Short mmCIF file of C-alpha atoms in Angstrom, two decimals:
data_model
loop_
_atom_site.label_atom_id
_atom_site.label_comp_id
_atom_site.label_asym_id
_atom_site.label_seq_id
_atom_site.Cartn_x
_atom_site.Cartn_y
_atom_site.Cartn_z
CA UNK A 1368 -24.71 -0.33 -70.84
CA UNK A 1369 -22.99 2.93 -70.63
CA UNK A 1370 -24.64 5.67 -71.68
CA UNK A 1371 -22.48 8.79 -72.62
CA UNK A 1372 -24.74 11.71 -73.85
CA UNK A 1373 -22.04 13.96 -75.90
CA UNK A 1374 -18.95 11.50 -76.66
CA UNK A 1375 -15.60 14.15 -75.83
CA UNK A 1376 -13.33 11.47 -77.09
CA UNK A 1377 -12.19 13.04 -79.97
CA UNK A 1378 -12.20 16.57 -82.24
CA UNK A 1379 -13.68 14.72 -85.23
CA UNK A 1380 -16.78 13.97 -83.16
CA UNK A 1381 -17.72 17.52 -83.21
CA UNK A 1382 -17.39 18.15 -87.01
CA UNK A 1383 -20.10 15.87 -88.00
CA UNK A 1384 -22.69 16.56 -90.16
CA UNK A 1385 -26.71 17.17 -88.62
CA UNK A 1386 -28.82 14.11 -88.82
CA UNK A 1387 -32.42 13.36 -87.65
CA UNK A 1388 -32.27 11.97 -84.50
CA UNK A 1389 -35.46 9.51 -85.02
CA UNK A 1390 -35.54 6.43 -83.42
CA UNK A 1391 -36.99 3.17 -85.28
CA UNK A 1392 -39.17 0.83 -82.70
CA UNK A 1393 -39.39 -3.01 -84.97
CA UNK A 1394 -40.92 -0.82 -87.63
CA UNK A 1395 -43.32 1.79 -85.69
CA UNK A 1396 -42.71 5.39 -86.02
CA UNK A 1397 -40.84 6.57 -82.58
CA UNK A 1398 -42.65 8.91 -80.95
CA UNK A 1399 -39.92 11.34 -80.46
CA UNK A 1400 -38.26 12.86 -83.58
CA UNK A 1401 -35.94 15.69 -83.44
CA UNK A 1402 -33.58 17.22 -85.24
CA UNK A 1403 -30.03 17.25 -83.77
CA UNK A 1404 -27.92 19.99 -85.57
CA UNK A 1405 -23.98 20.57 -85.38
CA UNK A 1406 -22.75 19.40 -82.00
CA UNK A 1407 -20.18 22.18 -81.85
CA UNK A 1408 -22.95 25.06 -81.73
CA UNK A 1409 -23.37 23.27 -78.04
CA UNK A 1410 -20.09 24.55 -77.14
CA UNK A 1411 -18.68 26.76 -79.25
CA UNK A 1412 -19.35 29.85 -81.28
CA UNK A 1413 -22.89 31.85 -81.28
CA UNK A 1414 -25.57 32.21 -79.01
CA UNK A 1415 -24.67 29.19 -76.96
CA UNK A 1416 -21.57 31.09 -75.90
CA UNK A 1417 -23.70 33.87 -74.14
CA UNK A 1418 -23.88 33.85 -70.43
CA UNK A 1419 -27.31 34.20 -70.34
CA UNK A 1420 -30.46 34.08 -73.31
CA UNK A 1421 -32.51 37.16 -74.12
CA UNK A 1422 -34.92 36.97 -71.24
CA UNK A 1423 -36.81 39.50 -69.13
CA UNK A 1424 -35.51 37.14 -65.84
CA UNK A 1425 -37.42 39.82 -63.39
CA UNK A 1426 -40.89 38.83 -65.27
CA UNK A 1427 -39.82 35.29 -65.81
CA UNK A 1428 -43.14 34.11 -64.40
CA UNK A 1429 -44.11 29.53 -65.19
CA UNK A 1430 -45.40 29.23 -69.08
CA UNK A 1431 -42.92 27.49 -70.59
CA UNK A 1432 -39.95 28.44 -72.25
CA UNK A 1433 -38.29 26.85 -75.16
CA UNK A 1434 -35.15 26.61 -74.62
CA UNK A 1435 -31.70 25.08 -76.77
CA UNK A 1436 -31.78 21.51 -76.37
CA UNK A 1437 -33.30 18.26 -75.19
CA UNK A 1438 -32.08 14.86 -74.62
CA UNK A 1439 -33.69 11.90 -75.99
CA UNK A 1440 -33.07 7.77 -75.60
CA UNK A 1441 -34.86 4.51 -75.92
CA UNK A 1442 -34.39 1.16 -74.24
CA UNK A 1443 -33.63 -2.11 -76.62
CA UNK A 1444 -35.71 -5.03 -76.65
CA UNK A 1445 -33.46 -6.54 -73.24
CA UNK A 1446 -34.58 -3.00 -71.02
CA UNK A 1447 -30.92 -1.65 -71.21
CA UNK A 1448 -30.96 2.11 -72.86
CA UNK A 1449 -29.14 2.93 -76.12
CA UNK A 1450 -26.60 5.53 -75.94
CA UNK A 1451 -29.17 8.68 -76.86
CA UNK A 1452 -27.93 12.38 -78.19
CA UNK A 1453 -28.48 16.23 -77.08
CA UNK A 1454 -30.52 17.24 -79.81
CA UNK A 1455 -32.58 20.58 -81.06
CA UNK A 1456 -35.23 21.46 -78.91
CA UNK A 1457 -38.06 20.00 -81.30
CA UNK A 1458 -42.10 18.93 -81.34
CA UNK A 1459 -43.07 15.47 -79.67
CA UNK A 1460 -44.38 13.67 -81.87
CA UNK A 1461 -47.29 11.05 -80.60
CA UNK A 1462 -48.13 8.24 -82.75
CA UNK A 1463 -51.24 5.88 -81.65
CA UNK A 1464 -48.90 3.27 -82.11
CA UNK A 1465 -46.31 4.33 -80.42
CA UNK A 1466 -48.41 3.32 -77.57
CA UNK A 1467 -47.31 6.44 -75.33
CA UNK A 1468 -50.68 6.57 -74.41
CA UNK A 1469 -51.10 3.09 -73.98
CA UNK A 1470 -53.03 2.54 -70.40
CA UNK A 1471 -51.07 5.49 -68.96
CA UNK A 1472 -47.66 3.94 -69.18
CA UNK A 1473 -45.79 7.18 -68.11
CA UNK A 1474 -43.48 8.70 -65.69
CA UNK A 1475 -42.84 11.83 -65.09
CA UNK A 1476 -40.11 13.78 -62.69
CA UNK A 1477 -39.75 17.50 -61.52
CA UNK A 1478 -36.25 19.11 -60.38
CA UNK A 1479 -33.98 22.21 -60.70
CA UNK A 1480 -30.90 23.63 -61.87
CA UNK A 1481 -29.91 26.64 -59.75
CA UNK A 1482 -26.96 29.07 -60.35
CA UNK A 1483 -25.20 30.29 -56.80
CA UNK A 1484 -23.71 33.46 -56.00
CA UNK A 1485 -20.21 32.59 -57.82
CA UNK A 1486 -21.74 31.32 -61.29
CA UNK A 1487 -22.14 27.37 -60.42
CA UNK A 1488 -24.53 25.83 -61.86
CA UNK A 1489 -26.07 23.29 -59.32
CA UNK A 1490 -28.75 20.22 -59.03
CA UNK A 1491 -30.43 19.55 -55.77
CA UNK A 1492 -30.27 15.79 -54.67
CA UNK A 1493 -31.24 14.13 -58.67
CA UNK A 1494 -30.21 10.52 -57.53
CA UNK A 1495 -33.11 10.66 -55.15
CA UNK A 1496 -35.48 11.78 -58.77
CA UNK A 1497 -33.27 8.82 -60.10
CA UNK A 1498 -34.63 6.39 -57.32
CA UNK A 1499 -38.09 7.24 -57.33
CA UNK A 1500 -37.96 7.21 -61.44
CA UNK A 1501 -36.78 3.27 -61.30
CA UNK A 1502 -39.36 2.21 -58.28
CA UNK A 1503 -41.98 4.00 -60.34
CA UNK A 1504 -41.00 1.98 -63.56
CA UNK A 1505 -41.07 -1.54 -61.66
CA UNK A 1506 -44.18 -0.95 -60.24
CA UNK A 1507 -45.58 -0.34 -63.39
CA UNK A 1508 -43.67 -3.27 -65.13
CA UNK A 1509 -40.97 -0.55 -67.12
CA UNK A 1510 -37.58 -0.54 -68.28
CA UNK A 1511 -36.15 2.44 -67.13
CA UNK A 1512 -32.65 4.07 -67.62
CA UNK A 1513 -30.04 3.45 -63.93
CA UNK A 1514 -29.58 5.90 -61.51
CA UNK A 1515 -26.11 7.30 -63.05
CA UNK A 1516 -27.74 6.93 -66.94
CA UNK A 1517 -30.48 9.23 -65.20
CA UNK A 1518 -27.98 12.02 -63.55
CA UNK A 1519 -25.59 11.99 -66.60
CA UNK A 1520 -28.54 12.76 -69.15
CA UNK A 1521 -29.96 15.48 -66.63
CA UNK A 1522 -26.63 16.70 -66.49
CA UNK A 1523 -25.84 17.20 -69.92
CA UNK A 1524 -29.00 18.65 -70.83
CA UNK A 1525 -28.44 21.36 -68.21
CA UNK A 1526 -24.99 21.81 -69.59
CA UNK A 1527 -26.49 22.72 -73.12
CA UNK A 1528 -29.03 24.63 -71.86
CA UNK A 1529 -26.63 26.26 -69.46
CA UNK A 1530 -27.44 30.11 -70.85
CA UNK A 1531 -31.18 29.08 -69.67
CA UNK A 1532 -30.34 28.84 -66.09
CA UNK A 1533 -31.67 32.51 -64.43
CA UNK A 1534 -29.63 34.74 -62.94
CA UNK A 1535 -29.04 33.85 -59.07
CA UNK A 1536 -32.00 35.09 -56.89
CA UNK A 1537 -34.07 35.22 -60.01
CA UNK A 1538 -35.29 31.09 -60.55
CA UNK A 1539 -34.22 28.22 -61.52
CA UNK A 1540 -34.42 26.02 -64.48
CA UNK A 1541 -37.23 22.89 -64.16
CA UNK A 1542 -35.94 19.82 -66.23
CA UNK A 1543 -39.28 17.40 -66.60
CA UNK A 1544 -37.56 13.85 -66.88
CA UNK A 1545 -40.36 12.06 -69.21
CA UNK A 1546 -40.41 8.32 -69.40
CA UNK A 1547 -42.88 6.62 -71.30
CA UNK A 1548 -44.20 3.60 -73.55
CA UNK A 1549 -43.17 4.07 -77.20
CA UNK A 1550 -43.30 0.77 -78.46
CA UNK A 1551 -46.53 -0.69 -80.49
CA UNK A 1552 -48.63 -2.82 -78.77
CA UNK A 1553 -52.11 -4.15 -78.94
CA UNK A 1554 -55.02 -4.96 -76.11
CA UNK A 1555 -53.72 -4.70 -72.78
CA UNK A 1556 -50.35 -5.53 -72.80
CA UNK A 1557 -46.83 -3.13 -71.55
CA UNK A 1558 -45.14 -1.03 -74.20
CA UNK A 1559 -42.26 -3.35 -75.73
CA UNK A 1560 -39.84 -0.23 -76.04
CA UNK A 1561 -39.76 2.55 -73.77
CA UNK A 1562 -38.05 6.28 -74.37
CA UNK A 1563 -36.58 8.78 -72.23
CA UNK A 1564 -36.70 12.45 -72.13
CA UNK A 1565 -35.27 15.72 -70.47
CA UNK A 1566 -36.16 18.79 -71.08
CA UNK A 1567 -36.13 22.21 -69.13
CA UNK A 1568 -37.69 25.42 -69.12
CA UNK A 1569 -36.79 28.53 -66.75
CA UNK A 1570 -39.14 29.39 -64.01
CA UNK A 1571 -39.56 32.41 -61.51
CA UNK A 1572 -39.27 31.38 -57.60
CA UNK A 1573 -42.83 30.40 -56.19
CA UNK A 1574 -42.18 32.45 -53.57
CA UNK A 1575 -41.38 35.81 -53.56
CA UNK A 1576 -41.76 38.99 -51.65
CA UNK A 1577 -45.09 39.71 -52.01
CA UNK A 1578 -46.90 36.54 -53.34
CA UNK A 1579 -49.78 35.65 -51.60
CA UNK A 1580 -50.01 32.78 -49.48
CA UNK A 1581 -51.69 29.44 -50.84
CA UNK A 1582 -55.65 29.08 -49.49
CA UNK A 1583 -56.44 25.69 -50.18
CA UNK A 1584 -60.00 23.51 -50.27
CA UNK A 1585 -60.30 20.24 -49.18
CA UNK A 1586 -61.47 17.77 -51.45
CA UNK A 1587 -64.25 15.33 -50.19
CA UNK A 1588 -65.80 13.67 -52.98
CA UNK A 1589 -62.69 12.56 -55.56
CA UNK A 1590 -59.59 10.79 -53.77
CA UNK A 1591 -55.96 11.37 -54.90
CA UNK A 1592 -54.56 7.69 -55.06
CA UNK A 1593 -56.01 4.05 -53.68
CA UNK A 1594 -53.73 2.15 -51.60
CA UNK A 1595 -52.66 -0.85 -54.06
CA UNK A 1596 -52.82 1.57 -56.95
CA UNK A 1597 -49.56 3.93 -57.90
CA UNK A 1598 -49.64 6.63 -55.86
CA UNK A 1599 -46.24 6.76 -54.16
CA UNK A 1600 -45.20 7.44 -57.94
CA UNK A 1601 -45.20 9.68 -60.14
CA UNK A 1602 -47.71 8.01 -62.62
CA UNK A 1603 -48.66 10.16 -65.74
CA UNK A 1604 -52.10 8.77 -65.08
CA UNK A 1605 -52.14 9.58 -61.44
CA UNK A 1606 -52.90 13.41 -62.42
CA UNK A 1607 -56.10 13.03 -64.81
CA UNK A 1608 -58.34 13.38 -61.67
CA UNK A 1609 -56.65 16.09 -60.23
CA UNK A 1610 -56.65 18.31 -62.90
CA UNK A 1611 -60.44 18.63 -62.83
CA UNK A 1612 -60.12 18.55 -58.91
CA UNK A 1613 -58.07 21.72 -59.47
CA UNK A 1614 -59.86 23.38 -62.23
CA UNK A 1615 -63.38 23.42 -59.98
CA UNK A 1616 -61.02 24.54 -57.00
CA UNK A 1617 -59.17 27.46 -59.29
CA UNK A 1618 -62.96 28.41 -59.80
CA UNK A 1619 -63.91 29.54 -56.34
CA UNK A 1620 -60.46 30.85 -56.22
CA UNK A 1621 -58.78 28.65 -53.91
CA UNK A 1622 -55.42 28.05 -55.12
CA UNK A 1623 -55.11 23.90 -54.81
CA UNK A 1624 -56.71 21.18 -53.37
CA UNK A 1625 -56.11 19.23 -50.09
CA UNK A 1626 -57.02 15.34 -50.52
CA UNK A 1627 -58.47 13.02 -47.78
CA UNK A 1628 -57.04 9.56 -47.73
CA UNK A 1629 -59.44 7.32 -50.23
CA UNK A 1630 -60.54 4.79 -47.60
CA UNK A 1631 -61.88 6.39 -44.49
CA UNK A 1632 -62.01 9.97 -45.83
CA UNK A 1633 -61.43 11.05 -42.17
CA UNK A 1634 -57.76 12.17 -42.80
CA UNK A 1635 -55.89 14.19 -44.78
CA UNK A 1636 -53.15 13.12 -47.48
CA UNK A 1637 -51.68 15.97 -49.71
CA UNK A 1638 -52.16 18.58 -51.86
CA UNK A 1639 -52.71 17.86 -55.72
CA UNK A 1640 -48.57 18.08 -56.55
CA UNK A 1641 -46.74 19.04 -52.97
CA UNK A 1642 -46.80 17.49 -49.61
CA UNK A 1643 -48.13 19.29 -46.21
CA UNK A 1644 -47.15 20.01 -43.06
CA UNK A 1645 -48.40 21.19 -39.77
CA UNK A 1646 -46.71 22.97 -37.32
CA UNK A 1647 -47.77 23.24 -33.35
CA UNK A 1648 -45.38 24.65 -31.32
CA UNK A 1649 -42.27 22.48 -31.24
CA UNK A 1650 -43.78 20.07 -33.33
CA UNK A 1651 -44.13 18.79 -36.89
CA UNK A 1652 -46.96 16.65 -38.35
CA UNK A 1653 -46.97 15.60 -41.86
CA UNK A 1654 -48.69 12.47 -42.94
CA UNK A 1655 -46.72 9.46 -43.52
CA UNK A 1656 -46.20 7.91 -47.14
CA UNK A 1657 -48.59 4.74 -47.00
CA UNK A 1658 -48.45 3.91 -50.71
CA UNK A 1659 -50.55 6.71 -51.53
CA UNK A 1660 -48.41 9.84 -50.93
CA UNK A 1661 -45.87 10.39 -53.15
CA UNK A 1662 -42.72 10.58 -50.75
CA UNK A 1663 -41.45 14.19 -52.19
CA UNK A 1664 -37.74 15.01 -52.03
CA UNK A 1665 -38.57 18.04 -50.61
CA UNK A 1666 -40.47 16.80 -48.11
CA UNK A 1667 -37.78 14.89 -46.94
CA UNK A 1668 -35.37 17.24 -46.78
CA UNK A 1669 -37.22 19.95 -44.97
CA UNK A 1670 -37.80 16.57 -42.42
CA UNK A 1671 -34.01 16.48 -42.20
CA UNK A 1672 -33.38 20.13 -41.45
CA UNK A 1673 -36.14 20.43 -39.20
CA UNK A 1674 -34.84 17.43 -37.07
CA UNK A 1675 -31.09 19.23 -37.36
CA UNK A 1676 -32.59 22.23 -35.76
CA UNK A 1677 -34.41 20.56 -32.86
CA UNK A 1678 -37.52 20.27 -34.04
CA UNK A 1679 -39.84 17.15 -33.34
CA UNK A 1680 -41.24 16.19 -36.49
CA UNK A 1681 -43.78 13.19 -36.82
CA UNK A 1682 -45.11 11.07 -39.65
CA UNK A 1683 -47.90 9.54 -38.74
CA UNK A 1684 -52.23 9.81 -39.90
CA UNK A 1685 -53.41 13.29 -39.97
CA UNK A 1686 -57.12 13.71 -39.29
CA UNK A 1687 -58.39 16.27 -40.88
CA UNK A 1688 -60.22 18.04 -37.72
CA UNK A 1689 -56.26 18.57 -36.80
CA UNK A 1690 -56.16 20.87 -39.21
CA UNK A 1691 -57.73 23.51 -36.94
CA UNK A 1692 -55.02 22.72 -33.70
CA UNK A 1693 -52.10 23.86 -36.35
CA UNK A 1694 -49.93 26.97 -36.01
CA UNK A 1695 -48.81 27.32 -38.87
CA UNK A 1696 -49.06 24.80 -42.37
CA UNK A 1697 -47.26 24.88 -45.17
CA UNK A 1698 -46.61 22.49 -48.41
CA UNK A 1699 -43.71 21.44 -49.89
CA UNK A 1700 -42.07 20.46 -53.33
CA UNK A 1701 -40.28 21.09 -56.77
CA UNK A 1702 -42.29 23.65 -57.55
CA UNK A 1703 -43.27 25.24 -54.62
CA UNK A 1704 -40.32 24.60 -52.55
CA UNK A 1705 -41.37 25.37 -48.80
CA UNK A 1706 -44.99 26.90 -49.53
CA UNK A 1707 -47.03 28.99 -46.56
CA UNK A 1708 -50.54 27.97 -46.53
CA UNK A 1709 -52.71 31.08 -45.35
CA UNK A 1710 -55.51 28.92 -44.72
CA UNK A 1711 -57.67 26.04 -45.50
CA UNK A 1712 -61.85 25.24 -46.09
CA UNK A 1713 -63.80 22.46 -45.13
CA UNK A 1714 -67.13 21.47 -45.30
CA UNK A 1715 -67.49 25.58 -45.66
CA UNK A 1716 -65.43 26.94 -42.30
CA UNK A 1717 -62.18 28.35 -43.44
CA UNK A 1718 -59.34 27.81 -40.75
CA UNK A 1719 -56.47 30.46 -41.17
CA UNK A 1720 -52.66 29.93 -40.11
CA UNK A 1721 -50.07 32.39 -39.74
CA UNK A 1722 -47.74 33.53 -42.08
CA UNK A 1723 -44.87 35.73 -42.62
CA UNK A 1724 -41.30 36.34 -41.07
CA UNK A 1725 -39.88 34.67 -38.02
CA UNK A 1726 -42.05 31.88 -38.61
CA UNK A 1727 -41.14 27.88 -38.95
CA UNK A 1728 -41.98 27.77 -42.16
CA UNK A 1729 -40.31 30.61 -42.91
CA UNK A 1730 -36.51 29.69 -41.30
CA UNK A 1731 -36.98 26.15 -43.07
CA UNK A 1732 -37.32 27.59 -46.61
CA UNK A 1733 -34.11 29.62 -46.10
CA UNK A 1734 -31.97 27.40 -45.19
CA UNK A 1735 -33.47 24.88 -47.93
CA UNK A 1736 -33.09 27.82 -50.29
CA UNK A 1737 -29.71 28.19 -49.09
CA UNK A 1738 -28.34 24.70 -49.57
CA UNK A 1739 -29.92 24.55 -52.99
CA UNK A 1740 -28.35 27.79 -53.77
CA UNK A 1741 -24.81 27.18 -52.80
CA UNK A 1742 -25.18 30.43 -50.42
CA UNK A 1743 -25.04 28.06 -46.71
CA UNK A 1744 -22.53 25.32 -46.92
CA UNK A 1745 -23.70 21.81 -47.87
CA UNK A 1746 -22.67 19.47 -44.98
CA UNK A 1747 -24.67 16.53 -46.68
CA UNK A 1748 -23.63 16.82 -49.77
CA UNK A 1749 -27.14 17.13 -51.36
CA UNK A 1750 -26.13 19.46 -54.17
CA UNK A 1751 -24.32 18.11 -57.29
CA UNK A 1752 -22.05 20.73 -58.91
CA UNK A 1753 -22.16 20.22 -62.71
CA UNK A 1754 -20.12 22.81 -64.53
#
């Protein structure tokens, strides 16, 4: 079904009058209801027309930011997705029955809008958060909207929210694509109905001049994912043992946690949200995706790069008594982007790694940087242009 998230086909459409943008699932609630106000404030007169919102973009810092609109849609009863609207950024709702909670039926995705040098507006590789989004929703029996339902909805709520996009050099706007169960069910059963959600908030670079490198802890006693389980996905439910993982880390001030895999416990996997890398010499280790490792977009573009420029790069089991042979390590991911890693503890003996300029890690999160950035020329056409 096509999905078309602001219709342009004719003047009238912009004149109507605000409705409530509440979805009905066979008599439940929905657990998304928002109220959609005059489509032409999207792109015409008032604030919307500003360049750029009332923010202090040098102390932009990660809490989040409300910011003009979201986009909302739910599947029918055959798995195809109705054509959803750009609506007010409003609460979430959750109703019990709903069933968005229901036995952790949710997907999540993480990506950026940045603006270039010239005023573009640009999104870094989003048919590869597409992908991931649909395998993620088969796996864990899901309707889920296509690959060009998923880019056009993206799209259009970084249009509306196009004031929201820093400055360039100053951070980029995260969109959280949400997917999850909204329609009642009862025992253990999948949602009947599921609903779809984008929304953004502006964020600070990870890494700037003068933030510290990560120190990270290595986690012995809870695992990250179980091979048969979903961790190559982004699983809502994938993150509840982390969290505490990271809070007890946080605690002795490390600043994330480094997971062994679940069945030996001898090597290492990744940190809570990024992937890792070790550099020695010429060479690049990361540990392969087995089912368990969430196979980043980052991660697979700083393998690309790193290849281009002539380095060997290798995906293969990590032990974690490597860690100590490694040059240099660093993490890598939405958030983060290409992360240095100033050192890591085990089993109480802290290893450190260099960091700084003129480094590997450091020429690989330029040039990613500059791709996503428009500011070094995209020969692989990662970067969709969407204004």
């Amino acid at each position: 079904m096509a999905l078309r998230c602001l219709s342009q086909s004719s003047s009238t459409t912009f004149s109507y009058l605000s409705k409530i943008c509440g979805f009905r699932m066979h008599g439940t609630k929905a657990a998304v209801s928002v109220v959609e106000e005059h489509v032409s404030k999207m792109v015409g007169t008032g604030r919307e027309d500003e360049e750029y919102a009332d923010v202090d973009w040098d102390n932009l810092g990660f809490s989040l930011v409300r910011t003009d609109y979201m986009f909302a849609t739910r599947s029918c009863r055959e798995g195809n997705f109705e054509q959803g609207c750009l609506s007010r950024y409003g609460n979430i709702e959750l109703n019990p029955a709903a069933g968005i909670l229901n036995y952790g039926q949710g997907l999540i995705e993480g990506m950026k809008a940045y603006r270039g040098e010239d005023g573009r507006v640009l999104l870094f590789r989003p048919e590869l958060n597409a992908v991931r989004m649909k395998k993620g929703a088969e796996r864990m029996c899901m309707h889920s909207p296509s690959v060009q339902q998923f880019i056009e909805c993206v799209k259009q709520t970084v249009l509306a929210n196009r004031r929201w996009v820093p400055p360039p050099g100053k951070g980029s706007l995260y969109l959280r694509p949400l997917l999850f169960g909204s329609g009642a069910s009862l025992g253990l059963s999948a949602a009947s109905e599921f609903t779809f959600l984008v929304f953004g908030s502006p964020v600070q670079n990870y890494f700037k001049e003068g933030t510290s490198a990560l120190n990270l802890y290595v986690e012995e006693v809870i695992p990250r994912a179980y091979l048969g389980g979903s961790g190559g996905v982004k699983s809502i439910s994938n993150y509840g043992p982390v969290l505490e993982v990271m809070r007890r880390a946080k605690a002795r001030g490390f600043s994330d946690v480094l997971y062994l895999d679940a069945e030996t416990k001898k090597n290492i996997e990744e940190v809570s949200a990024s992937n890792i890398f070790l550099v020695k010499g010429n060479t690049i280790v990361t540990p392969a995706t087995n089912g368990t490792i969430l196979g980043g977009i980052t991660r697979k573009s700083v393998i690309e790069i790193a290849i281009d420029l002539g380095y060997k790069v290798e995906e293969r089991v990590v032990p974690v008594e490597e860690l100590k042979e490694a040059e240099e390590v660093f993490c890598t991911g939405t958030a983060t982007g290409v992360a240095s890693v100033g050192s890591i503890t085990f089993q109480n003996t802290r290893t450190e790694y260099k960091v700084g300029d003129g480094l590997v890690t450091q020429q690989l999160r330029s040039i990613l940087v500059g791709i996503q950035t428009g500011s070094i020329q995209d020969t692989k056409n990662w970067v969709l242009e969407i204004d």
